[in-house]
PDB file of C-alpha atoms in Angstrom:
ATOM      1  CA  ALA A   1      -0.008  -0.004  -0.027  1.00  0.00           C
ATOM      2  CA  ARG A   2       2.714   2.265   0.705  1.00  0.00           C
ATOM      3  CA  MET A   3       4.377   1.586  -2.482  1.00  0.00           C
ATOM      4  CA  ILE A   4       1.221   2.295  -4.385  1.00  0.00           C
ATOM      5  CA  HIS A   5       0.758   5.610  -2.775  1.00  0.00           C
ATOM      6  CA  TYR A   6       4.343   6.951  -2.489  1.00  0.00           C
ATOM      7  CA  ASN A   7       4.840   6.365  -5.975  1.00  0.00           C
ATOM      8  CA  SER A   8       1.849   8.076  -7.391  1.00  0.00           C
ATOM      9  CA  PRO A   9       0.679  11.661  -8.192  1.00  0.00           C
ATOM     10  CA  TRP A  10      -0.926  11.521  -4.637  1.00  0.00           C
ATOM     11  CA  ALA A  11       2.167  10.907  -2.786  1.00  0.00           C
ATOM     12  CA  LYS A  12       2.056  14.338  -0.921  1.00  0.00           C
ATOM     13  CA  ASN A  13      -1.551  13.776   0.353  1.00  0.00           C
ATOM     14  CA  ASP A  14      -2.493  11.599   3.129  1.00  0.00           C
ATOM     15  CA  LEU A  15      -2.041   7.733   3.397  1.00  0.00           C
ATOM     16  CA  ILE A  16      -4.774   6.566   6.061  1.00  0.00           C
ATOM     17  CA  PHE A  17      -5.294   3.569   7.558  1.00  0.00           C
ATOM     18  CA  PHE A  18      -8.276   1.482   9.045  1.00  0.00           C
ATOM     19  CA  ASP A  19      -8.566  -2.078  10.453  1.00  0.00           C
ATOM     20  CA  CYS A  20     -12.395  -3.218   9.999  1.00  0.00           C
ATOM     21  CA  GLN A  21     -11.484  -5.961  12.572  1.00  0.00           C
ATOM     22  CA  SER A  22      -9.883  -4.009  15.250  1.00  0.00           C
ATOM     23  CA  ILE A  23     -12.733  -1.139  15.125  1.00  0.00           C
ATOM     24  CA  PRO A  24     -16.237  -2.214  16.538  1.00  0.00           C
ATOM     25  CA  GLN A  25     -18.715  -2.629  13.904  1.00  0.00           C
ATOM     26  CA  GLU A  26     -21.276  -0.040  15.789  1.00  0.00           C
ATOM     27  CA  LEU A  27     -18.265   2.453  15.759  1.00  0.00           C
ATOM     28  CA  GLN A  28     -17.285   1.983  12.041  1.00  0.00           C
ATOM     29  CA  GLU A  29     -19.791   4.526  10.423  1.00  0.00           C
ATOM     30  CA  PRO A  30     -18.607   7.768  12.699  1.00  0.00           C
ATOM     31  CA  HIS A  31     -14.801   6.576  12.124  1.00  0.00           C
ATOM     32  CA  LEU A  32     -15.220   6.095   8.231  1.00  0.00           C
ATOM     33  CA  PHE A  33     -17.969   9.004   7.364  1.00  0.00           C
ATOM     34  CA  GLY A  34     -17.795  11.466  10.213  1.00  0.00           C
ATOM     35  CA  GLU A  35     -20.859  12.973  12.085  1.00  0.00           C
ATOM     36  CA  GLU A  36     -22.908  16.087  11.711  1.00  0.00           C
ATOM     37  CA  THR A  37     -23.422  18.548  14.840  1.00  0.00           C
ATOM     38  CA  SER A  38     -26.037  16.571  16.673  1.00  0.00           C
ATOM     39  CA  ASN A  39     -27.502  16.806  20.405  1.00  0.00           C
ATOM     40  CA  GLU A  40     -27.852  13.359  21.736  1.00  0.00           C
ATOM     41  CA  GLY A  41     -29.028  13.057  25.451  1.00  0.00           C
ATOM     42  CA  GLY A  42     -28.077  16.577  26.036  1.00  0.00           C
ATOM     43  CA  VAL A  43     -24.861  16.044  24.728  1.00  0.00           C
ATOM     44  CA  LYS A  44     -23.706  17.971  21.995  1.00  0.00           C
ATOM     45  CA  ILE A  45     -21.730  16.213  19.120  1.00  0.00           C
ATOM     46  CA  GLU A  46     -19.355  18.754  17.126  1.00  0.00           C
ATOM     47  CA  SER A  47     -19.590  18.077  13.244  1.00  0.00           C
ATOM     48  CA  ARG A  48     -16.170  16.402  12.150  1.00  0.00           C
ATOM     49  CA  PRO A  49     -15.203  14.797   9.161  1.00  0.00           C
ATOM     50  CA  GLY A  50     -14.427  11.069   8.781  1.00  0.00           C
ATOM     51  CA  LEU A  51     -11.391   8.983   7.545  1.00  0.00           C
ATOM     52  CA  ILE A  52     -13.070   8.830   3.948  1.00  0.00           C
ATOM     53  CA  GLU A  53     -13.123  12.752   3.855  1.00  0.00           C
ATOM     54  CA  LYS A  54      -9.607  13.373   5.103  1.00  0.00           C
ATOM     55  CA  ALA A  55      -8.501  10.908   2.540  1.00  0.00           C
ATOM     56  CA  HIS A  56      -9.625  13.099  -0.089  1.00  0.00           C
ATOM     57  CA  MET A  57      -6.954  13.162  -3.084  1.00  0.00           C
ATOM     58  CA  GLY A  58      -4.995  10.530  -1.049  1.00  0.00           C
ATOM     59  CA  THR A  59      -5.184   6.804  -0.087  1.00  0.00           C
ATOM     60  CA  LEU A  60      -7.355   4.923   2.621  1.00  0.00           C
ATOM     61  CA  VAL A  61      -6.134   1.429   3.489  1.00  0.00           C
ATOM     62  CA  MET A  62      -8.843  -0.728   4.536  1.00  0.00           C
ATOM     63  CA  SER A  63      -7.628  -3.931   6.300  1.00  0.00           C
ATOM     64  CA  ASN A  64      -9.735  -6.973   6.521  1.00  0.00           C
ATOM     65  CA  ILE A  65     -12.518  -5.564   4.548  1.00  0.00           C
ATOM     66  CA  HIS A  66     -14.502  -8.803   4.971  1.00  0.00           C
ATOM     67  CA  ARG A  67     -15.554  -7.435   8.446  1.00  0.00           C
ATOM     68  CA  LEU A  68     -16.855  -4.112   7.248  1.00  0.00           C
ATOM     69  CA  ASN A  69     -20.324  -3.330   8.910  1.00  0.00           C
ATOM     70  CA  PRO A  70     -22.973  -4.165   6.479  1.00  0.00           C
ATOM     71  CA  LYS A  71     -24.344  -0.387   6.757  1.00  0.00           C
ATOM     72  CA  CYS A  72     -21.239   1.009   5.811  1.00  0.00           C
ATOM     73  CA  GLN A  73     -21.174  -1.162   2.590  1.00  0.00           C
ATOM     74  CA  PRO A  74     -23.444   0.543   0.311  1.00  0.00           C
ATOM     75  CA  MET A  75     -22.129   3.937   1.636  1.00  0.00           C
ATOM     76  CA  LEU A  76     -18.445   2.914   0.542  1.00  0.00           C
ATOM     77  CA  SER A  77     -19.635   1.533  -2.660  1.00  0.00           C
ATOM     78  CA  ARG A  78     -21.237   5.177  -3.548  1.00  0.00           C
ATOM     79  CA  VAL A  79     -17.842   6.878  -2.624  1.00  0.00           C
ATOM     80  CA  LEU A  80     -15.949   4.487  -5.065  1.00  0.00           C
ATOM     81  CA  ARG A  81     -18.828   5.226  -7.454  1.00  0.00           C
ATOM     82  CA  GLU A  82     -19.953   8.699  -6.926  1.00  0.00           C
ATOM     83  CA  GLU A  83     -16.848  10.110  -5.492  1.00  0.00           C
ATOM     84  CA  LYS A  84     -18.838  11.967  -2.626  1.00  0.00           C
ATOM     85  CA  THR A  85     -20.207  10.966   0.797  1.00  0.00           C
ATOM     86  CA  THR A  86     -22.444  12.236   3.647  1.00  0.00           C
ATOM     87  CA  ARG A  87     -21.684  12.367   7.373  1.00  0.00           C
ATOM     88  CA  MET A  88     -23.591  10.583  10.045  1.00  0.00           C
ATOM     89  CA  GLY A  89     -26.826  12.224  10.682  1.00  0.00           C
ATOM     90  CA  GLY A  90     -26.496  14.813   7.834  1.00  0.00           C
ATOM     91  CA  THR A  91     -27.584  15.118   4.080  1.00  0.00           C
ATOM     92  CA  GLN A  92     -24.879  17.525   2.773  1.00  0.00           C
ATOM     93  CA  PHE A  93     -22.557  15.704   0.401  1.00  0.00           C
ATOM     94  CA  TYR A  94     -18.859  16.376   0.582  1.00  0.00           C
ATOM     95  CA  ARG A  95     -16.188  15.407  -2.114  1.00  0.00           C
ATOM     96  CA  ALA A  96     -14.245  12.196  -1.929  1.00  0.00           C
ATOM     97  CA  TYR A  97     -11.910  11.411  -4.589  1.00  0.00           C
ATOM     98  CA  VAL A  98     -10.349   8.609  -2.673  1.00  0.00           C
ATOM     99  CA  ARG A  99      -7.697   5.630  -3.589  1.00  0.00           C
ATOM    100  CA  VAL A 100      -9.217   2.920  -1.433  1.00  0.00           C
ATOM    101  CA  ILE A 101      -6.974  -0.232  -1.100  1.00  0.00           C
ATOM    102  CA  ALA A 102      -8.844  -3.176   0.720  1.00  0.00           C
ATOM    103  CA  THR A 103      -6.824  -6.105   2.257  1.00  0.00           C
ATOM    104  CA  SER A 104      -8.422  -9.418   3.285  1.00  0.00           C
ATOM    105  CA  ARG A 105      -7.359 -13.168   3.434  1.00  0.00           C
ATOM    106  CA  LYS A 106      -8.652 -14.621   0.064  1.00  0.00           C
ATOM    107  CA  GLN A 107     -10.780 -17.074   1.642  1.00  0.00           C
ATOM    108  CA  ALA A 108     -12.352 -14.728   4.071  1.00  0.00           C
ATOM    109  CA  PHE A 109     -13.265 -12.256   1.299  1.00  0.00           C
ATOM    110  CA  GLU A 110     -14.790 -14.897  -1.015  1.00  0.00           C
ATOM    111  CA  GLN A 111     -16.592 -16.301   1.905  1.00  0.00           C
ATOM    112  CA  ALA A 112     -18.205 -12.920   2.926  1.00  0.00           C
ATOM    113  CA  ALA A 113     -19.415 -12.545  -0.850  1.00  0.00           C
ATOM    114  CA  THR A 114     -20.930 -15.980  -0.754  1.00  0.00           C
ATOM    115  CA  ALA A 115     -22.433 -15.333   2.577  1.00  0.00           C
ATOM    116  CA  SER A 116     -23.880 -11.833   1.718  1.00  0.00           C
ATOM    117  CA  GLU A 117     -25.485 -10.652  -1.414  1.00  0.00           C
ATOM    118  CA  GLN A 118     -25.165  -7.155  -0.132  1.00  0.00           C
ATOM    119  CA  PHE A 119     -21.293  -7.735   0.168  1.00  0.00           C
ATOM    120  CA  LYS A 120     -21.155  -9.434  -3.270  1.00  0.00           C
ATOM    121  CA  LYS A 121     -22.830  -6.191  -4.836  1.00  0.00           C
ATOM    122  CA  ASP A 122     -21.456  -3.201  -2.829  1.00  0.00           C
ATOM    123  CA  ILE A 123     -17.845  -4.581  -2.272  1.00  0.00           C
ATOM    124  CA  TYR A 124     -16.726  -7.853  -3.749  1.00  0.00           C
ATOM    125  CA  SER A 125     -17.904  -6.769  -7.405  1.00  0.00           C
ATOM    126  CA  LEU A 126     -15.791  -3.560  -7.033  1.00  0.00           C
ATOM    127  CA  PHE A 127     -12.430  -4.746  -5.818  1.00  0.00           C
ATOM    128  CA  ALA A 128     -12.447  -8.357  -7.478  1.00  0.00           C
ATOM    129  CA  GLU A 129     -11.497  -7.294 -10.880  1.00  0.00           C
ATOM    130  CA  ASN A 130      -8.082  -5.477  -9.427  1.00  0.00           C
ATOM    131  CA  ILE A 131      -6.837  -8.277  -6.961  1.00  0.00           C
ATOM    132  CA  ILE A 132      -3.348  -8.124  -6.181  1.00  0.00           C
ATOM    133  CA  GLU A 133      -2.638 -11.660  -4.607  1.00  0.00           C
ATOM    134  CA  ILE A 134       0.330 -11.491  -2.320  1.00  0.00           C
ATOM    135  CA  LYS A 135       1.780 -14.924  -1.002  1.00  0.00           C
ATOM    136  CA  PRO A 136       2.485 -15.487   2.751  1.00  0.00           C
ATOM    137  CA  LEU A 137       5.934 -14.157   3.837  1.00  0.00           C
ATOM    138  CA  HIS A 138       7.235 -17.579   4.592  1.00  0.00           C
ATOM    139  CA  GLU A 139       6.782 -18.379   0.878  1.00  0.00           C
ATOM    140  CA  ARG A 140       8.753 -15.529  -0.485  1.00  0.00           C
ATOM    141  CA  PRO A 141      12.046 -15.178   1.786  1.00  0.00           C
ATOM    142  CA  GLU A 142      13.694 -13.329  -0.791  1.00  0.00           C
ATOM    143  CA  ASP A 143      11.508 -10.356   0.243  1.00  0.00           C
ATOM    144  CA  ILE A 144      12.349 -10.574   3.818  1.00  0.00           C
ATOM    145  CA  PRO A 145      15.775  -8.800   3.969  1.00  0.00           C
ATOM    146  CA  ILE A 146      13.867  -5.739   1.691  1.00  0.00           C
ATOM    147  CA  LEU A 147      11.222  -5.381   3.993  1.00  0.00           C
ATOM    148  CA  ILE A 148      13.452  -5.555   7.104  1.00  0.00           C
ATOM    149  CA  ALA A 149      15.739  -2.587   5.699  1.00  0.00           C
ATOM    150  CA  ALA A 150      12.322  -0.686   4.551  1.00  0.00           C
ATOM    151  CA  MET A 151      10.742  -1.104   8.092  1.00  0.00           C
ATOM    152  CA  ALA A 152      13.621  -0.006   9.857  1.00  0.00           C
ATOM    153  CA  LYS A 153      14.060   3.179   7.954  1.00  0.00           C
ATOM    154  CA  ARG A 154      10.580   4.046   8.442  1.00  0.00           C
ATOM    155  CA  PHE A 155      10.682   3.454  12.019  1.00  0.00           C
ATOM    156  CA  ALA A 156      14.008   4.857  12.422  1.00  0.00           C
ATOM    157  CA  GLU A 157      12.562   8.201  10.763  1.00  0.00           C
ATOM    158  CA  MET A 158       9.474   8.369  13.018  1.00  0.00           C
ATOM    159  CA  MET A 159      11.718   7.807  16.213  1.00  0.00           C
ATOM    160  CA  GLY A 160      14.195  10.510  15.061  1.00  0.00           C
ATOM    161  CA  LYS A 161      16.940   7.833  14.998  1.00  0.00           C
ATOM    162  CA  GLU A 162      19.351   6.635  12.051  1.00  0.00           C
ATOM    163  CA  ILE A 163      19.658   3.071  11.207  1.00  0.00           C
ATOM    164  CA  LYS A 164      22.461   2.618   8.822  1.00  0.00           C
ATOM    165  CA  LYS A 165      23.154  -0.989   8.808  1.00  0.00           C
ATOM    166  CA  ILE A 166      21.342  -4.266   9.991  1.00  0.00           C
ATOM    167  CA  ASP A 167      23.683  -7.431  11.122  1.00  0.00           C
ATOM    168  CA  LYS A 168      23.777 -10.350   8.842  1.00  0.00           C
ATOM    169  CA  GLU A 169      23.013 -12.638  11.445  1.00  0.00           C
ATOM    170  CA  VAL A 170      19.717 -10.801  12.131  1.00  0.00           C
ATOM    171  CA  VAL A 171      18.836 -11.154   8.570  1.00  0.00           C
ATOM    172  CA  ASP A 172      19.603 -14.699   8.111  1.00  0.00           C
ATOM    173  CA  ARG A 173      17.631 -15.777  11.148  1.00  0.00           C
ATOM    174  CA  LEU A 174      14.670 -13.855  10.206  1.00  0.00           C
ATOM    175  CA  THR A 175      14.716 -15.326   6.614  1.00  0.00           C
ATOM    176  CA  LEU A 176      14.914 -18.765   8.007  1.00  0.00           C
ATOM    177  CA  TYR A 177      11.730 -18.010  10.180  1.00  0.00           C
ATOM    178  CA  ASP A 178       8.065 -19.046   9.019  1.00  0.00           C
ATOM    179  CA  PHE A 179       6.235 -15.763  10.461  1.00  0.00           C
ATOM    180  CA  PRO A 180       3.068 -17.436  11.347  1.00  0.00           C
ATOM    181  CA  GLY A 181       1.914 -13.616  11.823  1.00  0.00           C
ATOM    182  CA  ASN A 182       2.833 -12.729   8.404  1.00  0.00           C
ATOM    183  CA  ASN A 183       4.106  -9.025   7.642  1.00  0.00           C
ATOM    184  CA  ARG A 184       2.516  -7.621  10.909  1.00  0.00           C
ATOM    185  CA  GLU A 185       4.758 -10.057  12.886  1.00  0.00           C
ATOM    186  CA  LEU A 186       7.942  -8.681  11.053  1.00  0.00           C
ATOM    187  CA  GLU A 187       6.792  -5.214  11.450  1.00  0.00           C
ATOM    188  CA  SER A 188       6.326  -5.515  15.110  1.00  0.00           C
ATOM    189  CA  MET A 189      10.000  -7.041  15.607  1.00  0.00           C
ATOM    190  CA  VAL A 190      11.492  -4.479  13.628  1.00  0.00           C
ATOM    191  CA  GLU A 191       9.605  -1.803  15.569  1.00  0.00           C
ATOM    192  CA  ALA A 192      10.652  -2.909  18.793  1.00  0.00           C
ATOM    193  CA  ALA A 193      14.478  -3.504  17.727  1.00  0.00           C
ATOM    194  CA  VAL A 194      14.446   0.069  16.502  1.00  0.00           C
ATOM    195  CA  ILE A 195      12.945   1.127  19.724  1.00  0.00           C
ATOM    196  CA  ARG A 196      15.833  -0.743  21.836  1.00  0.00           C
ATOM    197  CA  CYS A 197      18.687   0.349  19.501  1.00  0.00           C
ATOM    198  CA  VAL A 198      20.729   3.110  20.816  1.00  0.00           C
ATOM    199  CA  GLY A 199      23.267   3.013  17.999  1.00  0.00           C
ATOM    200  CA  ASP A 200      23.077   2.990  14.124  1.00  0.00           C
ATOM    201  CA  THR A 201      23.220  -0.988  13.657  1.00  0.00           C
ATOM    202  CA  LEU A 202      20.353  -3.233  14.327  1.00  0.00           C
ATOM    203  CA  ARG A 203      21.959  -6.305  15.920  1.00  0.00           C
ATOM    204  CA  THR A 204      20.631  -9.666  17.330  1.00  0.00           C
ATOM    205  CA  GLU A 205      20.173  -8.349  21.084  1.00  0.00           C
ATOM    206  CA  HIS A 206      17.840  -5.851  19.471  1.00  0.00           C
ATOM    207  CA  PHE A 207      15.347  -8.527  18.699  1.00  0.00           C
ATOM    208  CA  ASN A 208      13.132 -11.259  20.249  1.00  0.00           C
ATOM    209  CA  LEU A 209      14.373 -13.659  17.435  1.00  0.00           C
ATOM    210  CA  PRO A 210      12.734 -17.202  17.378  1.00  0.00           C
ATOM    211  CA  GLY A 211      14.597 -20.110  18.837  1.00  0.00           C
ATOM    212  CA  GLY A 212      17.128 -17.948  20.493  1.00  0.00           C
ATOM    213  CA  GLU A 213      17.830 -14.581  21.854  1.00  0.00           C
TER     214      GLU A 213
END
Protein backbone atom coordinates (compact mmCIF):
# COMPACT_ATOMS: atom_id res chain seq x y z
CA ALA A 1 0.00 0.00 0.00
CA ARG A 2 2.81 2.42 0.87
CA MET A 3 4.62 1.62 -2.38
CA ILE A 4 1.48 2.32 -4.42
CA HIS A 5 0.73 5.55 -2.56
CA TYR A 6 4.23 7.01 -2.52
CA ASN A 7 4.82 6.22 -6.19
CA SER A 8 1.64 7.96 -7.33
CA PRO A 9 0.72 11.59 -8.08
CA TRP A 10 -1.00 11.65 -4.66
CA ALA A 11 2.18 10.87 -2.74
CA LYS A 12 2.15 14.23 -0.93
CA ASN A 13 -1.40 13.70 0.32
CA ASP A 14 -2.61 11.57 3.21
CA LEU A 15 -2.12 7.82 3.53
CA ILE A 16 -4.66 6.63 6.12
CA PHE A 17 -5.14 3.19 7.62
CA PHE A 18 -8.36 1.67 8.98
CA ASP A 19 -8.73 -1.88 10.31
CA CYS A 20 -12.31 -3.17 10.01
CA GLN A 21 -11.50 -5.97 12.44
CA SER A 22 -10.12 -3.90 15.32
CA ILE A 23 -12.85 -1.21 15.24
CA PRO A 24 -16.23 -2.42 16.62
CA GLN A 25 -18.86 -2.48 13.89
CA GLU A 26 -21.12 0.03 15.68
CA LEU A 27 -18.27 2.58 15.63
CA GLN A 28 -17.19 2.09 12.03
CA GLU A 29 -19.68 4.52 10.47
CA PRO A 30 -18.63 7.62 12.49
CA HIS A 31 -14.96 6.71 12.09
CA LEU A 32 -15.21 6.34 8.31
CA PHE A 33 -17.91 8.85 7.38
CA GLY A 34 -17.81 11.40 10.21
CA GLU A 35 -20.70 13.06 12.04
CA GLU A 36 -22.76 16.21 11.67
CA THR A 37 -23.52 18.42 14.68
CA SER A 38 -26.26 16.91 16.82
CA ASN A 39 -27.59 16.69 20.35
CA GLU A 40 -27.98 13.26 21.88
CA GLY A 41 -29.27 13.01 25.43
CA GLY A 42 -28.37 16.64 26.03
CA VAL A 43 -24.80 16.09 24.83
CA LYS A 44 -23.74 18.18 21.85
CA ILE A 45 -21.73 16.31 19.25
CA GLU A 46 -19.61 18.62 17.12
CA SER A 47 -19.44 18.12 13.39
CA ARG A 48 -16.33 16.28 12.29
CA PRO A 49 -15.11 14.65 9.08
CA GLY A 50 -14.50 10.93 8.80
CA LEU A 51 -11.44 9.18 7.45
CA ILE A 52 -12.91 9.03 3.95
CA GLU A 53 -13.16 12.83 3.80
CA LYS A 54 -9.67 13.17 5.25
CA ALA A 55 -8.35 10.83 2.56
CA HIS A 56 -9.69 13.04 -0.27
CA MET A 57 -7.04 13.04 -3.04
CA GLY A 58 -5.13 10.48 -1.00
CA THR A 59 -5.23 6.80 -0.09
CA LEU A 60 -7.33 4.92 2.45
CA VAL A 61 -6.13 1.42 3.30
CA MET A 62 -8.92 -0.75 4.73
CA SER A 63 -7.63 -3.93 6.34
CA ASN A 64 -9.89 -6.97 6.78
CA ILE A 65 -12.52 -5.52 4.45
CA HIS A 66 -14.65 -8.65 4.95
CA ARG A 67 -15.39 -7.36 8.49
CA LEU A 68 -16.87 -4.06 7.31
CA ASN A 69 -20.21 -3.19 8.94
CA PRO A 70 -23.03 -4.11 6.48
CA LYS A 71 -24.51 -0.62 6.97
CA CYS A 72 -21.26 0.92 5.73
CA GLN A 73 -20.97 -1.28 2.64
CA PRO A 74 -23.38 0.62 0.34
CA MET A 75 -21.96 3.91 1.69
CA LEU A 76 -18.46 2.89 0.68
CA SER A 77 -19.79 1.70 -2.67
CA ARG A 78 -21.23 5.17 -3.30
CA VAL A 79 -17.89 6.78 -2.47
CA LEU A 80 -16.14 4.56 -5.01
CA ARG A 81 -18.79 5.00 -7.70
CA GLU A 82 -19.82 8.64 -7.21
CA GLU A 83 -16.80 10.18 -5.40
CA LYS A 84 -18.94 11.77 -2.70
CA THR A 85 -20.03 11.03 0.86
CA THR A 86 -22.34 12.22 3.62
CA ARG A 87 -21.65 12.39 7.34
CA MET A 88 -23.61 10.42 9.90
CA GLY A 89 -26.82 12.30 10.71
CA GLY A 90 -26.43 14.71 7.80
CA THR A 91 -27.60 15.22 4.24
CA GLN A 92 -24.87 17.47 2.80
CA PHE A 93 -22.54 15.84 0.30
CA TYR A 94 -18.75 16.13 0.59
CA ARG A 95 -16.21 15.40 -2.15
CA ALA A 96 -14.37 12.14 -1.62
CA TYR A 97 -12.03 11.36 -4.49
CA VAL A 98 -10.20 8.56 -2.70
CA ARG A 99 -8.02 5.64 -3.69
CA VAL A 100 -9.22 2.76 -1.50
CA ILE A 101 -6.90 -0.22 -1.04
CA ALA A 102 -8.75 -3.08 0.65
CA THR A 103 -6.95 -6.07 2.14
CA SER A 104 -8.28 -9.42 3.29
CA ARG A 105 -7.41 -13.07 3.40
CA LYS A 106 -8.57 -14.52 0.09
CA GLN A 107 -10.75 -17.20 1.70
CA ALA A 108 -12.44 -14.72 4.07
CA PHE A 109 -13.10 -12.28 1.20
CA GLU A 110 -14.73 -14.96 -0.95
CA GLN A 111 -16.72 -16.39 1.97
CA ALA A 112 -18.14 -12.94 2.75
CA ALA A 113 -19.30 -12.61 -0.85
CA THR A 114 -20.93 -16.04 -0.72
CA ALA A 115 -22.66 -15.37 2.60
CA SER A 116 -24.00 -11.90 1.76
CA GLU A 117 -25.54 -10.73 -1.50
CA GLN A 118 -25.10 -7.14 -0.33
CA PHE A 119 -21.37 -7.61 0.26
CA LYS A 120 -21.06 -9.26 -3.15
CA LYS A 121 -22.83 -6.34 -4.88
CA ASP A 122 -21.37 -3.41 -2.93
CA ILE A 123 -17.84 -4.56 -2.13
CA TYR A 124 -16.74 -7.77 -3.83
CA SER A 125 -17.80 -6.70 -7.32
CA LEU A 126 -15.86 -3.43 -7.04
CA PHE A 127 -12.58 -4.97 -5.94
CA ALA A 128 -12.65 -8.41 -7.58
CA GLU A 129 -11.33 -7.17 -10.94
CA ASN A 130 -8.32 -5.45 -9.39
CA ILE A 131 -6.94 -8.03 -6.99
CA ILE A 132 -3.24 -8.32 -6.23
CA GLU A 133 -2.63 -11.65 -4.54
CA ILE A 134 0.37 -11.62 -2.20
CA LYS A 135 1.77 -14.89 -0.93
CA PRO A 136 2.38 -15.40 2.79
CA LEU A 137 5.75 -14.13 3.95
CA HIS A 138 7.16 -17.62 4.54
CA GLU A 139 6.63 -18.39 0.83
CA ARG A 140 8.74 -15.40 -0.29
CA PRO A 141 11.83 -15.34 1.97
CA GLU A 142 13.71 -13.36 -0.68
CA ASP A 143 11.54 -10.36 0.24
CA ILE A 144 12.44 -10.44 3.94
CA PRO A 145 15.80 -8.57 3.77
CA ILE A 146 14.17 -5.82 1.68
CA LEU A 147 11.23 -5.54 4.08
CA ILE A 148 13.48 -5.42 7.15
CA ALA A 149 15.49 -2.56 5.64
CA ALA A 150 12.39 -0.61 4.57
CA MET A 151 10.66 -1.08 7.93
CA ALA A 152 13.78 -0.15 9.88
CA LYS A 153 14.17 3.04 7.84
CA ARG A 154 10.53 4.00 8.33
CA PHE A 155 10.49 3.39 12.09
CA ALA A 156 13.85 5.11 12.55
CA GLU A 157 12.55 8.24 10.79
CA MET A 158 9.45 8.21 12.97
CA MET A 159 11.59 7.99 16.11
CA GLY A 160 14.23 10.50 15.05
CA LYS A 161 16.92 7.82 14.75
CA GLU A 162 19.27 6.78 11.97
CA ILE A 163 19.76 3.10 11.18
CA LYS A 164 22.67 2.62 8.78
CA LYS A 165 23.17 -1.13 8.99
CA ILE A 166 21.41 -4.37 9.87
CA ASP A 167 23.56 -7.19 11.17
CA LYS A 168 23.78 -10.15 8.76
CA GLU A 169 22.85 -12.64 11.49
CA VAL A 170 19.56 -10.81 12.03
CA VAL A 171 18.70 -11.09 8.35
CA ASP A 172 19.80 -14.74 8.14
CA ARG A 173 17.75 -15.83 11.14
CA LEU A 174 14.63 -13.92 10.17
CA THR A 175 14.82 -15.28 6.61
CA LEU A 176 14.61 -18.83 8.01
CA TYR A 177 11.61 -18.03 10.26
CA ASP A 178 8.13 -18.98 8.98
CA PHE A 179 6.23 -15.90 10.30
CA PRO A 180 2.83 -17.27 11.30
CA GLY A 181 1.80 -13.64 11.89
CA ASN A 182 2.90 -12.69 8.36
CA ASN A 183 4.00 -9.08 7.62
CA ARG A 184 2.57 -7.67 10.83
CA GLU A 185 4.72 -9.98 12.92
CA LEU A 186 7.85 -8.87 11.08
CA GLU A 187 6.79 -5.24 11.39
CA SER A 188 6.31 -5.59 15.16
CA MET A 189 9.73 -7.23 15.50
CA VAL A 190 11.49 -4.49 13.57
CA GLU A 191 9.66 -1.69 15.38
CA ALA A 192 10.64 -3.12 18.78
CA ALA A 193 14.23 -3.53 17.63
CA VAL A 194 14.47 0.09 16.47
CA ILE A 195 13.10 1.21 19.86
CA ARG A 196 15.79 -0.81 21.67
CA CYS A 197 18.63 0.27 19.38
CA VAL A 198 20.76 3.15 20.67
CA GLY A 199 23.32 3.10 17.85
CA ASP A 200 23.08 2.97 14.09
CA THR A 201 23.15 -0.83 13.66
CA LEU A 202 20.38 -3.32 14.36
CA ARG A 203 21.87 -6.41 16.01
CA THR A 204 20.51 -9.70 17.33
CA GLU A 205 20.29 -8.34 20.89
CA HIS A 206 17.71 -5.79 19.70
CA PHE A 207 15.34 -8.55 18.55
CA ASN A 208 13.28 -11.21 20.26
CA LEU A 209 14.46 -13.69 17.68
CA PRO A 210 12.71 -17.04 17.32
CA GLY A 211 14.63 -19.97 18.73
CA GLY A 212 17.05 -17.96 20.78
CA GLU A 213 18.07 -14.53 21.93
